[in-house]
Amino acid sequence: MWGLQSPYNIRQVHFGNHLYYSPSRHCYSSPPVCFISLSTKTTESSKNNNQLIQSLCKQGSLKQALQVLLKEPNPSQQTYEVLIYSCAHKNSLSDGLYVHRHLIDSGFDQDPFLATKLINMYAELGSIDHARWVFDKTRERTIYVWNALIHALAMVGHGEEVLHWYSQMNWSGISSDRYTYTYVLKACVNSESAIFPLQKGKEIHAQILRHGHEARVHVMTTLLDMYARFGCVSNASSVFDAMPVKNSVSWSAMIACYAKNDMPMKALELFQQMIREEHDSVPNSVTMVSVLQSCAALAALELGKLIHGYILRRGLDSILPVLNALITMYGRCGKLELGQHLFDQMRKRDVVSWNSLISNYGMHGFGRRAIRIFEKMTNQGISPSPISFISILGACSHASLVEEGKILFESMVSKYGIHPSMEHYACMVDLLGRANRLDEAIRIIEDLRIEPGPKVWGSLLGSCRIHCNVKYAERASKALFELEPWNAGNYVLLADIYAEAKMWTEVKRVKKLLEARGLQKIPGCSWIEVKRTIYSFVSLDGSNPQNEQLHAFLQKLSKEMKEQGYVPQTKVVLYDLDEEEKEKIILGHSEKLAVAFGLINTAKGETIRITKNLRLCEDCHSVTKFVSKFANREILVRDVNRFHHFKDGVCSCGDYW
DNA sequence: TTAGGGTTAG
């Protein structure tokens, strides 16, 4: 089924008492051949040679070890083991093939121990065909041999094949062990080919319980992680709660599950519980990365600073991913300078550190600064990653640096050999679309050689919302309704566009479609951190904190603003109502409630920091500009895309967002 | 002999 022929041809020539081999894919220049004696006597010199080969490998001198191997007629199993490990470590497929050939000639080709090692080696060297070939040729397939193949296939995402061999293994009378289960569960997650991978994962879950592995912490953590990656948070949490034995890894996996599935509050609560209740499972650097991610998502600066203190006390502040996560946390909490300071102090940086900094500046609208950092990175010899380009193109987009973005995009292939992915095309559509160059944006989509994905169409629809372009919005939403019919945001965007164009019949039609599909508009939510507590506000929700007081405050504010020329931008309301009703609705937007709460509950002169789950509406934007001047306050708002820094009646986005 | 959790984007 998967081609089990020898992946390489070996010419075999009889030459006196020796066999002469010349593996065709060898890259050896010297010596090009090897001579293997057929003698089987173990001599003192043989013992010495074996020891020498092993010690040369351990010192990292693989080439020298191979020279000794040439002279040695009787390499031991252990010698081959060390050689195989060394080839994998040196990342040399040609040497690996050579050792493999040598091993076959020495009669070790049916040794299941070495077959396992060879499969592992080929998997590490990225040659799955060779791994399969070894498996095929091995007659005595121990659980180690099976696990090695299943692991090798799982690592490269061949999920369907993993599941095939998994059932073959059980059918052949070998029972899965705890290792098999972890590999198979991983394969469900990484699979590009398996049909209904979540369903398969659930079946494996049942088998794990049936075979009494529920106390195996590795297996259960992998299971928890599988559910987390499929977004099944309640399943993950049930597995976690039922685990009789937990350790730092299982706690971290559950915290990461919440952090990755848009539940940062739950992640932070669980972290607190971990510190309070668990004395054996101590948070480590991996735990802290997810915790920082959660602070960043909430823009919880004070909490983030507390966590930073904890990291320092625990001595985790020199670990690169922790530092990178700290840079991002400070950036997302509106403290660019703290992120920059950390970056400057780092003794070692990787491409993620640079990307984090670039994206921070990009999100704050400092596009040119982001480009300078990108250039500094490449000048220092650090190769940009695909994510570097997503960050820098996003930065160009927020700052309306269209030409600069186009040049960078072209350099991806020409200068760095990185082929743009769908995400990169989505960035380009966003860059052009935001700048009202919608014809160019649609041309990018039309010229794609592959089927445009939802991110590309989503970028176009977002741009159509900004520029109220009904024609392209209808085209984008038609594609999106097919690609992701469950995404309520797309229906709302289209309805917004129709509402702005006063096409009320169409607004009703889209709303009906939304209801018919059992979907609901995502409610606008804003939150603010005051004295290390996070207060969240939902539009038109009577249960908001200090509700009466906030509404009275906003009514008064609205009156004063009107006297100074403010005109409520009621076009953002999706309903065909009279102006007064519309005004009432926009005055109850969650972001205005959070601004009012901030003004009432923070000290004069203190910067107000607000975060919002959606894009900032035009009316909230102009009201916040007004308030920043009227109340003489700096107000920092992070919406779903970027930061807005309001000061003296002006916003850092230059009204371009 | 083999295993589990984390960083950057949109």
XYZ file of C-alpha atoms (C1' of nucleotides) in Angstrom:
667
model
C 0.000 0.000 0.000
C 2.728 2.486 0.888
C 5.515 1.187 -1.373
C 7.617 -1.194 0.595
C 10.438 -1.600 -1.862
C 14.016 -0.887 -1.005
C 14.370 2.846 -1.347
C 17.925 2.543 -2.598
C 19.727 0.216 -4.956
C 22.948 -1.417 -3.983
C 25.313 -2.817 -6.527
C 26.819 -6.043 -5.250
C 30.027 -7.426 -6.708
C 31.847 -10.544 -5.548
C 35.509 -9.857 -5.148
C 37.640 -12.689 -3.823
C 36.755 -13.440 -0.185
C 35.113 -10.037 0.181
C 31.905 -8.496 -0.913
C 32.284 -5.170 -2.629
C 29.489 -2.683 -2.118
C 28.809 0.665 -3.613
C 25.549 2.086 -2.266
C 24.261 4.231 -5.084
C 23.155 7.210 -2.988
C 26.382 7.518 -1.081
C 28.003 10.880 -0.889
C 31.365 9.544 0.168
C 34.339 10.852 -1.694
C 36.899 8.914 0.306
C 36.657 5.989 0.683
C 33.956 5.244 -1.863
C 33.664 1.542 -1.102
C 33.796 -0.755 1.870
C 35.230 -4.197 2.165
C 33.657 -6.618 4.560
C 35.422 -9.800 5.512
C 33.267 -12.883 5.859
C 35.324 -14.082 8.805
C 33.331 -14.416 12.044
C 36.124 -14.893 14.556
C 36.159 -12.392 17.414
C 39.702 -11.384 18.133
C 41.326 -9.025 20.600
C 41.793 -6.500 17.803
C 38.089 -6.763 16.997
C 37.268 -5.938 20.612
C 39.572 -2.939 20.461
C 38.079 -1.767 17.183
C 34.555 -1.979 18.595
C 35.589 0.030 21.601
C 37.378 2.533 19.404
C 34.368 3.002 17.105
C 32.079 3.559 20.077
C 34.358 6.030 21.743
C 34.945 7.945 18.479
C 31.176 8.208 18.012
C 30.721 9.441 21.548
C 33.369 12.089 20.900
C 31.480 13.170 17.793
C 34.064 11.838 15.308
C 31.724 9.838 13.121
C 33.917 9.962 10.021
C 36.853 8.504 11.892
C 34.614 5.847 13.416
C 33.509 4.855 9.936
C 37.152 4.523 8.857
C 37.712 2.039 11.698
C 34.477 0.257 10.764
C 35.976 -0.383 7.316
C 38.677 -2.493 8.900
C 36.453 -4.288 11.373
C 34.901 -7.611 10.303
C 32.832 -8.145 13.475
C 31.110 -5.030 14.727
C 28.907 -5.741 17.733
C 25.234 -4.866 18.192
C 26.248 -2.112 20.591
C 28.713 -0.685 18.069
C 25.962 -0.460 15.459
C 23.640 1.125 18.014
C 26.176 3.835 18.749
C 26.903 4.360 15.055
C 23.205 4.667 14.206
C 22.706 7.186 17.001
C 25.693 9.139 15.756
C 24.381 9.288 12.162
C 21.054 10.635 13.411
C 22.829 13.113 15.660
C 25.047 14.292 12.787
C 21.985 14.487 10.542
C 23.746 12.447 7.868
C 21.515 10.235 5.775
C 24.399 9.064 3.588
C 26.331 7.835 6.626
C 23.157 6.263 7.982
C 22.632 4.346 4.753
C 26.240 3.224 4.827
C 25.987 1.900 8.378
C 22.670 0.250 7.526
C 24.256 -1.534 4.565
C 27.187 -2.608 6.697
C 24.828 -3.949 9.337
C 22.914 -6.039 6.789
C 26.179 -7.575 5.579
C 27.196 -8.438 9.104
C 23.994 -10.429 9.545
C 22.218 -8.039 11.893
C 19.398 -7.304 9.455
C 16.880 -9.346 11.445
C 17.854 -7.956 14.822
C 14.659 -6.249 16.106
C 16.664 -4.076 18.502
C 18.731 -2.590 15.686
C 15.670 -2.430 13.397
C 14.045 -0.216 16.032
C 17.105 1.998 16.157
C 17.243 2.212 12.358
C 13.575 3.187 12.098
C 14.137 5.893 14.717
C 17.226 7.077 12.864
C 15.487 7.318 9.490
C 12.540 9.096 11.089
C 14.884 11.657 12.602
C 16.648 12.046 9.264
C 13.282 12.706 7.619
C 13.329 9.636 5.403
C 10.066 7.876 6.125
C 10.441 5.581 3.096
C 13.603 4.074 4.555
C 11.896 3.661 7.932
C 9.031 1.794 6.271
C 11.478 -0.355 4.358
C 13.284 -1.459 7.525
C 9.940 -2.284 9.145
C 8.875 -4.293 6.122
C 12.057 -6.338 6.113
C 11.965 -7.104 9.838
C 10.243 -10.412 10.457
C 10.282 -10.358 14.264
C 8.227 -7.280 14.979
C 8.447 -6.602 18.674
C 6.364 -3.872 20.325
C 9.457 -1.645 20.004
C 9.576 -2.135 16.240
C 5.859 -1.394 15.901
C 6.080 1.657 18.142
C 9.069 2.985 16.233
C 7.181 2.835 12.937
C 3.996 4.304 14.402
C 6.004 7.090 16.031
C 7.886 7.795 12.797
C 4.649 8.084 10.838
C 2.939 10.150 13.547
C 5.810 12.660 13.522
C 5.264 13.426 9.843
C 1.490 13.654 10.135
C 0.608 10.460 8.275
C -2.412 9.936 10.509
C -4.344 7.581 8.311
C -1.341 5.321 7.928
C -0.701 5.367 11.687
C -4.252 4.229 12.298
C -3.841 1.535 9.640
C -0.691 0.104 11.249
C -2.188 0.514 14.707
C -5.057 -1.821 13.824
C -2.662 -4.158 11.977
C -0.567 -4.373 15.119
C -3.513 -5.240 17.335
C -4.719 -7.712 14.719
C -1.323 -9.428 14.659
C -1.654 -10.169 18.360
C 0.606 -7.462 19.788
C -1.138 -5.296 22.352
C -0.709 -1.538 22.368
C 1.244 -0.217 25.290
C 1.363 3.219 26.869
C 3.827 4.429 24.238
C 1.653 3.291 21.339
C -1.286 5.246 22.759
C 0.664 8.488 23.020
C 1.891 8.166 19.434
C -1.532 7.307 18.058
C -3.173 10.200 19.917
C -0.541 12.569 18.528
C -1.250 11.218 15.071
C -4.940 12.088 15.449
C -3.950 15.700 16.115
C -1.240 16.023 13.470
C -3.051 14.096 10.812
C -3.482 15.671 7.428
C -5.135 12.581 6.054
C -7.146 10.787 8.728
C -10.899 10.932 8.331
C -12.780 12.090 11.455
C -9.615 12.383 13.558
C -11.515 13.563 16.650
C -13.812 10.552 16.426
C -10.735 8.321 16.170
C -9.246 10.046 19.182
C -12.404 9.350 21.178
C -12.229 5.689 20.186
C -8.609 5.537 21.383
C -9.760 7.197 24.630
C -12.241 4.344 25.154
C -9.528 1.755 24.448
C -7.169 3.433 26.927
C -9.798 3.153 29.648
C -10.687 -0.408 28.657
C -7.062 -1.468 28.949
C -6.591 0.187 32.312
C -4.225 3.018 31.389
C -6.185 5.765 33.163
C -3.457 6.195 35.787
C -0.666 6.640 33.216
C 0.180 10.289 33.468
C 1.871 10.492 30.039
C -1.045 8.840 28.275
C -3.672 10.930 30.028
C -1.772 14.170 29.434
C -1.496 13.368 25.736
C -5.214 12.610 25.699
C -5.995 15.901 27.434
C -3.804 17.720 24.929
C -5.533 16.021 22.008
C -8.919 17.321 23.182
C -7.368 20.759 23.774
C -6.079 20.910 20.232
C -9.471 20.006 18.833
C -10.971 22.806 20.932
C -12.916 20.329 23.109
C -12.205 22.143 26.359
C -14.811 20.335 28.455
C -13.491 16.916 27.372
C -9.950 18.025 28.212
C -11.051 19.291 31.592
C -12.932 16.015 32.340
C -9.768 14.044 31.567
C -7.733 16.381 33.766
C -10.175 16.168 36.681
C -10.280 12.375 36.468
C -6.492 11.970 36.483
C -5.484 10.154 39.691
C -1.888 11.277 39.225
C -1.024 14.743 37.993
C 2.310 16.446 37.556
C 3.647 19.783 36.301
C 3.202 18.708 32.697
C -0.469 17.793 33.101
C -1.187 21.069 34.929
C 0.655 22.993 32.225
C -1.239 21.164 29.491
C -4.589 22.117 31.063
C -3.522 25.741 31.572
C -2.334 25.838 27.947
C -5.664 24.351 26.869
C -7.539 27.291 28.390
C -5.016 29.825 27.107
C -5.186 28.496 23.544
C -8.958 28.251 23.496
C -9.737 31.864 24.367
C -10.312 31.256 28.053
C -7.480 33.250 29.649
C -9.387 33.835 32.913
C -9.803 30.088 33.397
C -6.094 29.614 32.650
C -5.146 32.129 35.337
C -7.582 30.621 37.854
C -6.088 27.175 37.287
C -2.592 28.588 37.682
C -3.599 30.081 41.029
C -5.068 26.733 42.042
C -1.836 25.018 41.019
C 0.227 27.271 43.266
C -2.249 27.002 46.137
C -2.982 23.287 46.136
C -0.160 21.492 44.413
C 3.130 21.102 46.170
C 4.509 18.320 44.003
C 3.621 19.952 40.705
C 5.596 23.163 40.635
C 5.052 25.631 37.762
C 7.981 25.659 35.354
C 8.964 27.732 32.324
C 6.397 26.028 30.087
C 3.612 26.760 32.561
C 4.712 30.379 32.758
C 4.596 30.850 28.993
C 0.881 29.958 28.933
C 0.254 32.133 31.987
C 1.943 35.097 30.284
C -0.061 34.426 27.147
C -3.221 34.688 29.228
C -2.138 37.992 30.784
C -1.391 39.254 27.286
C -4.818 38.193 26.020
C -6.498 40.069 28.863
C -4.112 43.043 28.644
C -3.783 42.567 32.404
C -0.693 44.679 32.995
C -0.674 44.647 36.790
C -1.197 40.908 36.891
C 1.469 40.481 34.210
C 3.923 42.445 36.338
C 3.123 40.215 39.330
C 3.744 37.148 37.194
C 7.011 38.696 35.976
C 8.038 39.043 39.631
C 7.160 35.409 40.262
C 9.268 34.394 37.227
C 12.233 36.341 38.605
C 11.865 34.772 42.037
C 11.702 31.313 40.531
C 14.792 31.970 38.401
C 12.954 31.338 35.139
C 13.856 34.721 33.659
C 16.763 33.527 31.556
C 14.743 31.005 29.570
C 14.291 32.221 26.018
C 10.618 31.305 25.419
C 9.730 32.921 28.770
C 11.502 36.128 27.792
C 9.832 36.103 24.389
C 6.441 35.638 26.031
C 7.248 38.524 28.412
C 8.047 40.831 25.468
C 4.695 39.971 23.920
C 2.867 40.336 27.227
C 4.206 43.853 27.750
C 3.433 44.766 24.148
C -0.156 43.495 24.408
C -0.584 45.365 27.689
C 0.408 48.599 25.986
C 3.879 48.835 27.511
C 6.043 48.837 24.411
C 9.002 50.334 26.214
C 9.101 47.530 28.806
C 9.108 44.943 26.013
C 11.890 46.838 24.239
C 13.886 47.052 27.467
C 13.664 43.293 28.001
C 14.677 42.709 24.396
C 17.699 45.004 24.776
C 18.802 43.184 27.931
C 18.619 39.694 26.402
C 21.945 37.890 26.144
C 20.644 35.557 23.476
C 17.812 36.176 21.027
C 16.130 33.988 18.470
C 13.892 34.809 15.531
C 10.841 34.597 17.821
C 12.286 37.382 20.014
C 12.608 39.593 16.931
C 9.159 38.649 15.651
C 7.650 39.468 19.040
C 9.193 42.935 18.969
C 8.184 43.552 15.345
C 4.600 42.553 16.042
C 4.489 44.773 19.149
C 5.447 47.832 17.131
C 3.121 46.777 14.328
C 0.142 46.476 16.651
C 0.804 49.917 18.042
C 0.867 51.392 14.552
C 4.616 52.066 14.401
C 5.081 50.526 10.969
C 8.328 52.250 10.045
C 9.887 51.294 13.366
C 8.827 47.688 12.759
C 10.485 47.758 9.324
C 13.705 49.131 10.833
C 13.732 46.295 13.376
C 13.110 43.770 10.611
C 16.063 45.178 8.686
C 18.248 45.174 11.771
C 17.394 41.523 12.299
C 18.332 40.502 8.753
C 21.480 42.648 8.852
C 22.557 40.678 11.906
C 22.346 37.520 9.836
C 19.125 36.197 11.339
C 16.922 34.635 8.682
C 13.329 35.782 8.863
C 10.741 33.056 9.392
C 7.343 32.893 7.672
C 5.892 34.466 10.820
C 8.358 37.375 10.547
C 6.623 38.255 7.287
C 3.159 37.947 8.770
C 4.253 40.325 11.543
C 5.904 42.845 9.243
C 3.125 42.795 6.650
C 0.614 43.308 9.459
C 2.701 46.252 10.694
C 2.666 47.785 7.183
C -1.066 47.260 6.988
C -1.808 49.059 10.274
C 0.394 51.979 9.253
C -0.852 52.115 5.645
C 2.633 51.462 4.273
C 1.368 49.826 1.101
C 4.413 50.182 -1.149
C 6.799 49.105 1.616
C 4.617 46.059 2.260
C 4.585 45.128 -1.421
C 8.391 45.290 -1.596
C 8.732 43.118 1.522
C 6.232 40.617 0.145
C 8.191 40.316 -3.092
C 11.433 39.846 -1.158
C 9.999 36.772 0.548
C 10.753 34.535 -2.429
C 13.430 36.555 -4.215
C 15.638 37.241 -1.218
C 14.727 34.673 1.429
C 13.307 31.749 -0.545
C 10.131 31.664 1.547
C 7.021 30.813 -0.434
C 3.969 32.780 0.705
C 1.274 30.782 2.464
C -2.432 31.558 2.515
C -1.825 33.685 5.630
C 0.673 35.851 3.735
C -1.781 36.378 0.905
C -4.412 37.272 3.509
C -2.005 39.930 4.870
C -1.561 41.361 1.374
C -5.321 41.455 0.783
C -5.661 43.236 4.130
C -2.855 45.704 3.298
C -4.368 46.647 -0.056
C -7.972 46.397 1.075
C -7.565 48.686 4.077
C -5.918 51.231 1.813
C -9.056 51.089 -0.362
C -7.199 49.378 -3.187
C -9.864 46.709 -3.377
C -9.380 46.011 -7.095
C -5.758 45.077 -6.450
C -6.790 43.027 -3.429
C -9.282 40.989 -5.431
C -6.689 40.475 -8.161
C -4.431 38.792 -5.601
C -7.251 36.404 -4.754
C -8.045 35.725 -8.392
C -4.406 35.041 -9.227
C -3.961 32.457 -6.457
C -2.974 29.080 -7.791
C -4.707 27.335 -4.942
C -8.287 27.642 -3.726
C -8.533 30.848 -1.605
C -9.054 30.050 2.057
C -11.307 31.753 4.625
C -8.532 34.049 5.898
C -8.081 35.609 2.464
C -11.809 36.164 1.944
C -12.132 37.333 5.558
C -9.497 40.029 4.966
C -11.385 41.204 1.899
C -14.716 41.274 3.742
C -13.119 43.269 6.585
C -11.819 45.823 4.089
C -15.218 46.020 2.415
C -16.666 46.864 5.839
C -14.248 49.772 6.229
C -14.927 51.138 2.741
C -18.558 50.026 2.460
C -18.096 48.106 -0.767
C -21.220 46.007 -1.288
C -20.136 44.367 -4.550
C -16.958 42.739 -3.275
C -18.508 42.094 0.148
C -21.184 39.942 -1.486
C -18.532 37.992 -3.346
C -16.383 37.471 -0.261
C -19.306 36.493 1.960
C -20.627 34.016 -0.623
C -17.271 32.204 -0.420
C -17.121 32.523 3.373
C -20.641 31.193 3.924
C -19.541 28.046 2.109
C -16.108 27.745 3.708
C -17.108 28.490 7.299
C -20.909 28.583 7.595
C -20.606 28.467 11.394
C -18.725 31.782 11.663
C -21.276 34.331 12.862
C -18.791 37.196 12.389
C -19.018 36.968 8.599
C -22.822 37.357 8.602
C -22.566 40.325 10.945
C -19.949 42.035 8.772
C -22.115 41.654 5.671
C -25.179 42.914 7.550
C -23.103 45.900 8.765
C -22.172 46.748 5.195
C -25.789 46.484 4.016
C -26.903 48.612 6.980
C -24.424 51.333 6.153
C -25.659 51.268 2.562
C -29.214 51.469 4.004
C -30.156 48.208 2.242
C -32.534 47.190 5.026
C -34.194 44.303 3.156
C -30.768 42.735 2.684
C -29.909 43.319 6.351
C -33.038 41.378 7.311
C -32.199 38.576 4.880
C -28.703 38.113 6.341
C -30.044 38.231 9.892
C -32.586 35.547 9.025
C -29.817 33.421 7.529
C -27.840 33.826 10.741
C -30.811 32.752 12.844
C -31.711 29.885 10.519
C -28.252 28.459 11.017
C -28.649 28.677 14.773
C -25.890 31.271 15.150
C -25.703 34.355 17.310
C -23.911 37.647 16.949
C -20.842 37.759 19.201
C -21.663 40.337 21.894
C -19.276 43.271 22.128
C -17.238 43.027 25.294
C -14.671 45.402 26.790
C -12.656 45.084 29.930
C -10.405 47.184 32.114
C -7.985 46.305 34.892
C -8.295 48.489 37.993
C -6.177 47.667 41.041
C -5.338 44.153 39.769
C -8.972 43.294 39.213
C -10.418 42.863 35.759
C -13.887 44.372 35.198
C -15.683 43.403 32.026
C -18.574 45.145 30.313
C -21.086 43.883 27.792
C -23.115 46.256 25.627
C -26.614 46.981 26.905
C -26.244 44.547 29.779
C -27.881 45.718 32.993
C -25.600 43.600 35.170
C -22.474 45.639 34.432
C -20.635 46.988 37.477
C -21.859 50.448 38.596
C -24.412 50.283 35.775
C -26.691 53.197 36.783
C -23.812 55.502 37.561
C -22.088 54.745 34.252
C -25.205 55.405 32.181
C -25.857 58.696 33.954
C -22.239 59.685 33.392
C -22.435 58.855 29.694
C -25.738 60.744 29.228
C -24.147 63.838 30.720
C -21.033 63.372 28.621
C -23.049 62.971 25.441
C -24.907 66.215 26.117
C -21.672 68.108 26.680
C -20.055 66.609 23.593
C -23.047 67.551 21.435
C -22.717 71.140 22.600
C -19.180 71.030 21.279
C -20.133 69.602 17.903
C -20.232 65.854 18.429
C -22.647 64.074 16.112
C -23.436 60.467 17.113
C -22.515 58.091 14.274
C -25.668 56.046 14.334
C -24.874 54.338 11.042
C -23.099 51.609 13.014
C -26.463 50.382 14.335
C -27.762 47.411 12.413
C -31.428 48.063 13.083
C -33.808 50.236 11.117
C -34.796 52.340 14.106
C -35.339 56.038 14.702
C -32.294 58.160 15.520
C -33.075 58.473 19.216
C -33.196 54.714 19.670
C -29.979 54.301 17.728
C -28.255 56.903 19.889
C -29.314 55.012 22.982
C -27.826 51.819 21.595
C -24.452 53.311 20.703
C -24.195 55.083 24.029
C -24.457 51.661 25.690
C -21.500 50.181 23.763
C -19.249 48.203 26.067
C -16.195 50.293 25.274
C -17.912 53.535 26.382
C -18.992 51.821 29.612
C -15.397 50.765 30.246
C -14.095 54.290 29.510
C -16.641 55.761 31.930
C -15.713 53.165 34.569
C -12.041 54.006 34.113
C -12.659 57.736 34.481
C -14.681 57.258 37.658
C -12.457 54.650 39.328
C -8.892 55.685 38.524
C -6.807 58.595 39.725
C -6.491 61.787 37.690
C -3.637 61.598 35.213
C -3.568 57.800 35.244
C -3.617 56.167 31.811
C -6.805 54.239 31.129
C -6.206 50.865 29.433
C -9.101 49.117 27.799
C -9.310 45.935 25.748
C -12.099 44.969 23.386
C -13.009 41.688 21.719
C -14.159 43.268 18.421
C -13.033 46.050 16.145
C -13.567 49.533 17.564
C -16.659 51.159 16.060
C -16.473 54.638 14.515
C -18.627 56.211 17.191
C -16.648 54.785 20.116
C -13.498 55.963 18.356
C -14.665 59.567 18.067
C -16.101 59.609 21.590
C -12.825 58.308 23.051
C -10.889 60.965 21.150
C -13.166 63.581 22.636
C -12.873 62.181 26.163
C -9.071 62.102 25.992
C -9.132 65.867 25.471
C -12.135 66.719 27.601
C -10.924 64.755 30.653
C -7.224 65.285 29.885
C -6.507 61.546 30.040
C -4.425 59.216 27.954
C -6.577 56.298 26.916
C -5.103 53.138 25.449
C -7.565 50.872 23.694
C -6.609 47.508 22.252
C -9.224 46.232 19.831
C -9.158 42.854 18.121
C -6.604 44.094 15.583
C -4.440 46.790 17.078
C -3.812 49.524 19.619
C -5.350 52.983 19.628
C -3.518 55.533 21.734
C -5.821 58.475 22.449
C -4.287 61.717 23.653
C -5.404 65.359 23.397
C -8.276 64.467 21.101
C -6.112 62.579 18.596
C -5.667 58.846 18.034
C -2.353 57.215 17.123
C -4.048 55.256 14.325
C -4.633 58.525 12.469
C -8.254 57.387 12.052
C -7.010 54.546 9.852
C -7.887 51.174 11.284
C 15.257 0.914 23.463
C 10.400 4.497 23.089
C 6.412 9.089 25.798
C 3.303 14.170 27.607
C 2.797 20.579 28.194
C 5.115 26.330 26.012
C 7.026 31.429 22.758
C 6.025 34.944 17.461
C 0.699 36.173 13.309
C -4.325 36.707 11.817
